[in-house]
GROMACS .gro file of C-alpha atoms in nm:
model
  292
    1MET     CA    1  -4.645   7.897   6.066
    2THR     CA    2  -4.506   8.158   6.326
    3ASN     CA    3  -4.392   7.748   6.577
    4ILE     CA    4  -4.179   7.605   6.320
    5ARG     CA    5  -3.955   7.892   6.232
    6PRO     CA    6  -3.796   7.922   6.513
    7VAL     CA    7  -3.758   7.525   6.500
    8ALA     CA    8  -3.615   7.565   6.195
    9ALA     CA    9  -3.339   7.814   6.280
   10LEU     CA   10  -3.243   7.632   6.596
   11LEU     CA   11  -3.196   7.322   6.384
   12LEU     CA   12  -2.988   7.505   6.124
   13GLY     CA   13  -2.791   7.634   6.464
   14GLY     CA   14  -2.681   7.283   6.553
   15MET     CA   15  -2.601   7.239   6.213
   16LEU     CA   16  -2.355   7.517   6.172
   17ALA     CA   17  -2.233   7.389   6.505
   18ALA     CA   18  -2.099   7.081   6.472
   19THR     CA   19  -1.959   7.176   6.111
   20PRO     CA   20  -1.633   7.234   6.268
   21ALA     CA   21  -1.622   6.838   6.507
   22LEU     CA   22  -1.678   6.696   6.123
   23GLY     CA   23  -1.417   6.843   5.878
   24PRO     CA   24  -1.158   6.635   6.018
   25ALA     CA   25  -1.440   6.338   5.953
   26LEU     CA   26  -1.454   6.413   5.616
   27ALA     CA   27  -1.134   6.474   5.496
   28GLN     CA   28  -1.041   6.217   5.601
   29SER     CA   29  -1.330   6.003   5.430
   30LYS     CA   30  -1.191   6.213   5.093
   31GLY     CA   31  -0.866   6.129   5.189
   32GLN     CA   32  -0.902   5.744   5.182
   33ILE     CA   33  -1.161   5.818   4.856
   34GLU     CA   34  -0.831   5.959   4.639
   35ARG     CA   35  -0.644   5.721   4.727
   36LEU     CA   36  -0.924   5.477   4.623
   37GLN     CA   37  -0.930   5.599   4.302
   38SER     CA   38  -0.576   5.611   4.257
   39LEU     CA   39  -0.572   5.255   4.326
   40GLU     CA   40  -0.791   5.239   4.075
   41THR     CA   41  -0.614   5.427   3.789
   42GLN     CA   42  -0.312   5.192   3.821
   43VAL     CA   43  -0.504   4.919   3.828
   44ALA     CA   44  -0.696   5.043   3.507
   45ALA     CA   45  -0.306   5.166   3.392
   46LEU     CA   46  -0.175   4.805   3.403
   47GLY     CA   47  -0.419   4.623   3.217
   48GLY     CA   48  -0.739   4.463   3.436
   49PRO     CA   49  -0.783   4.332   3.796
   50VAL     CA   50  -0.472   4.223   3.955
   51GLU     CA   51  -0.568   3.879   4.085
   52VAL     CA   52  -0.384   3.662   4.243
   53ALA     CA   53  -0.057   3.444   4.189
   54GLN     CA   54  -0.153   3.056   4.104
   55LEU     CA   55   0.094   2.796   4.108
   56SER     CA   56   0.161   2.656   3.740
   57PRO     CA   57   0.065   2.312   3.746
   58SER     CA   58   0.458   2.198   3.703
   59VAL     CA   59   0.556   2.373   3.970
   60ALA     CA   60   0.283   2.271   4.208
   61ALA     CA   61   0.314   1.901   4.121
   62ASP     CA   62   0.754   1.904   4.186
   63PHE     CA   63   0.614   2.064   4.502
   64GLU     CA   64   0.401   1.734   4.592
   65ILE     CA   65   0.699   1.529   4.467
   66ARG     CA   66   0.917   1.720   4.773
   67LEU     CA   67   0.668   1.724   5.030
   68GLN     CA   68   0.573   1.330   4.932
   69ASN     CA   69   0.966   1.246   4.935
   70LEU     CA   70   1.076   1.406   5.291
   71GLU     CA   71   0.716   1.240   5.470
   72ARG     CA   72   0.892   0.941   5.340
   73SER     CA   73   1.245   1.025   5.491
   74ILE     CA   74   1.099   1.110   5.820
   75GLN     CA   75   0.916   0.785   5.811
   76ASP     CA   76   1.239   0.638   5.733
   77LEU     CA   77   1.415   0.833   6.046
   78THR     CA   78   1.156   0.784   6.254
   79GLY     CA   79   1.139   0.374   6.183
   80LYS     CA   80   1.583   0.332   6.239
   81TYR     CA   81   1.492   0.558   6.586
   82GLU     CA   82   1.269   0.315   6.672
   83GLU     CA   83   1.492   0.031   6.618
   84SER     CA   84   1.785   0.166   6.744
   85THR     CA   85   1.594   0.240   7.059
   86TYR     CA   86   1.429  -0.122   7.101
   87GLN     CA   87   1.862  -0.201   6.983
   88VAL     CA   88   1.971   0.014   7.281
   89THR     CA   89   1.703  -0.209   7.510
   90GLN     CA   90   1.834  -0.530   7.458
   91LEU     CA   91   2.150  -0.441   7.476
   92ARG     CA   92   2.069  -0.281   7.847
   93GLU     CA   93   1.906  -0.611   7.938
   94ARG     CA   94   2.213  -0.823   7.814
   95LEU     CA   95   2.480  -0.581   8.033
   96GLU     CA   96   2.191  -0.648   8.309
   97LYS     CA   97   2.209  -1.001   8.231
   98VAL     CA   98   2.561  -1.018   8.247
   99ASN     CA   99   2.619  -0.792   8.602
  100ALA     CA  100   2.380  -1.054   8.785
  101ASP     CA  101   2.586  -1.336   8.661
  102VAL     CA  102   2.900  -1.156   8.760
  103ASP     CA  103   2.748  -1.141   9.090
  104PHE     CA  104   2.680  -1.412   9.149
  105ARG     CA  105   2.981  -1.557   9.049
  106LEU     CA  106   3.120  -1.370   9.281
  107LYS     CA  107   2.939  -1.473   9.587
  108GLU     CA  108   3.007  -1.814   9.495
  109LEU     CA  109   3.387  -1.767   9.515
  110GLU     CA  110   3.267  -1.560   9.839
  111LYS     CA  111   3.122  -1.863   9.971
  112GLY     CA  112   3.342  -2.158   9.813
  113GLY     CA  113   3.642  -1.919  10.039
  114GLY     CA  114   3.460  -1.828  10.379
  115ASN     CA  115   3.464  -2.203  10.430
  116THR     CA  116   3.859  -2.313  10.582
  117GLY     CA  117   3.936  -2.661  10.528
  118GLY     CA  118   3.623  -2.923  10.451
  119ALA     CA  119   3.477  -2.775  10.098
  120MET     CA  120   3.721  -2.541  10.011
  121GLY     CA  121   3.998  -2.769  10.148
  122GLY     CA  122   3.886  -2.997   9.857
  123ALA     CA  123   3.809  -2.752   9.668
  124MET     CA  124   4.144  -2.648   9.611
  125GLY     CA  125   4.398  -2.955   9.597
  126GLY     CA  126   4.121  -3.110   9.355
  127ALA     CA  127   4.182  -2.780   9.090
  128MET     CA  128   4.555  -2.757   9.268
  129SER     CA  129   4.645  -3.176   9.085
  130ASP     CA  130   4.408  -3.024   8.778
  131ALA     CA  131   4.613  -2.805   8.636
  132ALA     CA  132   4.974  -2.923   8.833
  133PRO     CA  133   5.164  -3.145   8.523
  134SER     CA  134   5.057  -3.530   8.529
  135LYS     CA  135   5.383  -3.571   8.706
  136PRO     CA  136   5.226  -3.793   8.971
  137ALA     CA  137   5.214  -4.081   8.823
  138LYS     CA  138   5.585  -4.172   8.802
  139ALA     CA  139   5.586  -4.022   9.155
  140ALA     CA  140   5.333  -4.281   9.276
  141ALA     CA  141   5.591  -4.547   9.302
  142ASP     CA  142   5.798  -4.348   9.611
  143ASP     CA  143   5.702  -4.274   9.963
  144LYS     CA  144   5.400  -4.007   9.983
  145LYS     CA  145   5.608  -3.732  10.094
  146ALA     CA  146   5.789  -3.748   9.708
  147ALA     CA  147   5.494  -3.723   9.558
  148ASP     CA  148   5.364  -3.483   9.718
  149LYS     CA  149   5.674  -3.244   9.607
  150PRO     CA  150   5.633  -3.199   9.213
  151ALA     CA  151   5.270  -3.089   9.311
  152GLN     CA  152   5.351  -2.796   9.587
  153SER     CA  153   5.602  -2.708   9.308
  154ALA     CA  154   5.365  -2.679   9.050
  155ALA     CA  155   5.139  -2.528   9.279
  156ALA     CA  156   5.388  -2.263   9.332
  157ASN     CA  157   5.514  -2.173   9.022
  158PRO     CA  158   5.272  -2.058   8.743
  159PRO     CA  159   5.296  -2.141   8.379
  160SER     CA  160   5.637  -1.994   8.233
  161THR     CA  161   5.503  -1.679   7.985
  162ALA     CA  162   5.876  -1.679   7.814
  163GLY     CA  163   5.786  -1.508   7.429
  164LEU     CA  164   5.391  -1.406   7.544
  165SER     CA  165   5.252  -1.092   7.445
  166PRO     CA  166   5.117  -0.840   7.831
  167GLU     CA  167   4.723  -1.003   7.658
  168LYS     CA  168   4.845  -1.362   7.654
  169GLN     CA  169   4.918  -1.307   8.031
  170TYR     CA  170   4.685  -1.151   8.209
  171GLU     CA  171   4.417  -1.450   8.011
  172GLN     CA  172   4.669  -1.735   8.139
  173ALA     CA  173   4.638  -1.585   8.528
  174PHE     CA  174   4.267  -1.457   8.475
  175GLU     CA  175   4.241  -1.826   8.335
  176LEU     CA  176   4.421  -2.017   8.680
  177LEU     CA  177   4.176  -1.776   8.906
  178ARG     CA  178   3.897  -1.922   8.695
  179ASN     CA  179   4.022  -2.289   8.743
  180SER     CA  180   4.043  -2.160   9.139
  181ASP     CA  181   4.386  -2.247   9.137
  182TYR     CA  182   4.425  -1.900   9.345
  183ASP     CA  183   4.779  -2.040   9.472
  184ARG     CA  184   4.936  -1.998   9.116
  185ALA     CA  185   4.721  -1.733   8.999
  186GLU     CA  186   4.768  -1.518   9.245
  187LYS     CA  187   5.186  -1.548   9.143
  188ALA     CA  188   5.081  -1.520   8.762
  189LEU     CA  189   4.871  -1.153   8.842
  190GLN     CA  190   5.227  -1.071   9.096
  191GLU     CA  191   5.436  -1.177   8.775
  192PHE     CA  192   5.204  -0.914   8.505
  193ILE     CA  193   5.187  -0.676   8.799
  194ALA     CA  194   5.518  -0.616   8.782
  195LYS     CA  195   5.608  -0.691   8.406
  196ASN     CA  196   5.312  -0.475   8.284
  197LYS     CA  197   5.257  -0.180   8.548
  198SER     CA  198   5.162   0.113   8.265
  199HIS     CA  199   4.968  -0.193   8.075
  200ALA     CA  200   4.539  -0.148   8.026
  201TYR     CA  201   4.476  -0.407   8.214
  202ALA     CA  202   4.746  -0.373   8.491
  203GLY     CA  203   4.468  -0.225   8.678
  204ASN     CA  204   4.187  -0.526   8.620
  205ALA     CA  205   4.466  -0.768   8.787
  206GLN     CA  206   4.513  -0.590   9.076
  207TYR     CA  207   4.193  -0.648   9.139
  208TRP     CA  208   4.211  -1.053   9.048
  209LEU     CA  209   4.505  -1.029   9.293
  210GLY     CA  210   4.309  -0.886   9.508
  211GLU     CA  211   3.992  -1.197   9.472
  212SER     CA  212   4.240  -1.439   9.541
  213TYR     CA  213   4.327  -1.312   9.848
  214TYR     CA  214   3.980  -1.271   9.962
  215VAL     CA  215   3.837  -1.569   9.864
  216ARG     CA  216   4.096  -1.757  10.141
  217ASN     CA  217   4.056  -1.519  10.349
  218LYS     CA  218   4.359  -1.334  10.297
  219PHE     CA  219   4.211  -1.025  10.507
  220PRO     CA  220   4.438  -0.794  10.511
  221GLU     CA  221   4.660  -0.910  10.163
  222ALA     CA  222   4.317  -0.846  10.020
  223ALA     CA  223   4.284  -0.499  10.163
  224GLN     CA  224   4.620  -0.346  10.051
  225ALA     CA  225   4.604  -0.562   9.703
  226PHE     CA  226   4.235  -0.333   9.703
  227ALA     CA  227   4.337  -0.008   9.825
  228GLU     CA  228   4.630  -0.046   9.566
  229VAL     CA  229   4.426   0.000   9.283
  230LEU     CA  230   4.252   0.313   9.371
  231SER     CA  231   4.551   0.419   9.434
  232LYS     CA  232   4.748   0.333   9.140
  233TYR     CA  233   4.485   0.349   8.893
  234ARG     CA  234   4.139   0.559   8.962
  235THR     CA  235   4.058   0.485   8.633
  236ASN     CA  236   3.995   0.170   8.563
  237PRO     CA  237   3.719   0.034   8.508
  238LYS     CA  238   3.784  -0.182   8.831
  239ALA     CA  239   3.821   0.104   9.072
  240ALA     CA  240   3.472   0.117   9.180
  241ASP     CA  241   3.410  -0.273   9.270
  242SER     CA  242   3.808  -0.251   9.441
  243LEU     CA  243   3.602   0.044   9.657
  244LEU     CA  244   3.282  -0.189   9.772
  245LYS     CA  245   3.571  -0.507   9.799
  246LEU     CA  246   3.731  -0.326  10.005
  247GLY     CA  247   3.481  -0.227  10.201
  248MET     CA  248   3.359  -0.600  10.303
  249THR     CA  249   3.738  -0.688  10.366
  250LEU     CA  250   3.736  -0.420  10.656
  251GLN     CA  251   3.446  -0.569  10.747
  252GLN     CA  252   3.540  -0.886  10.750
  253MET     CA  253   3.831  -0.777  10.975
  254ASN     CA  254   3.581  -0.643  11.187
  255LYS     CA  255   3.671  -0.289  11.193
  256LYS     CA  256   3.287  -0.181  11.076
  257SER     CA  257   3.399   0.164  11.069
  258ASP     CA  258   3.661   0.195  10.796
  259ALA     CA  259   3.390  -0.027  10.600
  260CYS     CA  260   3.107   0.190  10.665
  261THR     CA  261   3.324   0.455  10.532
  262ALA     CA  262   3.425   0.300  10.214
  263PHE     CA  263   3.032   0.239  10.130
  264GLY     CA  264   3.001   0.592  10.134
  265GLN     CA  265   3.245   0.722   9.951
  266LEU     CA  266   3.144   0.465   9.693
  267LEU     CA  267   2.848   0.659   9.591
  268THR     CA  268   3.004   1.018   9.640
  269LYS     CA  269   3.309   0.871   9.414
  270PHE     CA  270   3.228   0.646   9.186
  271PRO     CA  271   2.847   0.751   9.111
  272GLU     CA  272   2.906   0.638   8.728
  273ALA     CA  273   2.898   0.246   8.851
  274SER     CA  274   2.709   0.021   8.772
  275ALA     CA  275   2.360  -0.030   8.905
  276SER     CA  276   2.492  -0.419   9.090
  277VAL     CA  277   2.767  -0.253   9.241
  278LYS     CA  278   2.594   0.011   9.456
  279ARG     CA  279   2.260  -0.271   9.537
  280ARG     CA  280   2.565  -0.463   9.637
  281ALA     CA  281   2.719  -0.149   9.811
  282ASP     CA  282   2.395  -0.066  10.008
  283THR     CA  283   2.315  -0.412  10.081
  284GLU     CA  284   2.616  -0.406  10.257
  285ARG     CA  285   2.614  -0.093  10.438
  286LYS     CA  286   2.221  -0.141  10.569
  287ARG     CA  287   2.377  -0.598  10.664
  288ILE     CA  288   2.641  -0.405  10.908
  289ASN     CA  289   2.360  -0.124  11.027
  290CYS     CA  290   2.590   0.185  10.893
  291PRO     CA  291   2.454   0.512  10.998
  292ALA     CA  292   2.312   0.657  10.752
   0.00000   0.00000   0.00000
């Protein structure tokens, strides 16, 4: 009995010593209990337990309908986007084919222009006699010199443009070029440019004038024509093509350094040039071993 009393005294002393540390915790618990009792009192005053608000069936149905409409709209937009993407892809492929076809035609023209005499002479003669008026039948009775005169006159003079709009004049000149009637095309293009310097087609006409010189191996005239496109019609769609053909013309004139400069400037001055023009410039640079 004498041993138990000291132990009890020690335990009681420890509890009393710990009381100051438990004070704040007990006070906090008491505050939480009071808040809980206050909330219970407020709930009771409202007339019962508080439940989470539920949507009425009509409102829920309306939300469901709206959600379904949104889903359908998204599906429609997705379908239209995919269709537009497909159409853009198709247009891009068609454009690439057109560019390839134009490149092929220009190469054929250049090949034709490279054969001085022979085949080129025959093609030029045939084209000019096709385009000439039907006077040789009457001149057949005369001597050969008299028969050649009407053909030469017809070849030198382009068709009359009296009363034609600038667009029709351009189409007429371009048709002569397409028919390989280069002499008359040259005159017609020069006339169009002189009369319509500020027209939207003036830059195109200047470019095709250079082409008419190039295919006939008139390289100095071609270089000047292409250079004028770059100086007078810098924003024309044919400007990049003109710089490419200027480089090719300078190459034909044995001005390799200038030609390489032209090919190099094409990418820096005309980054928006078509893929076919850029490929052709790169091919020509490699062909004449331009420095990298």
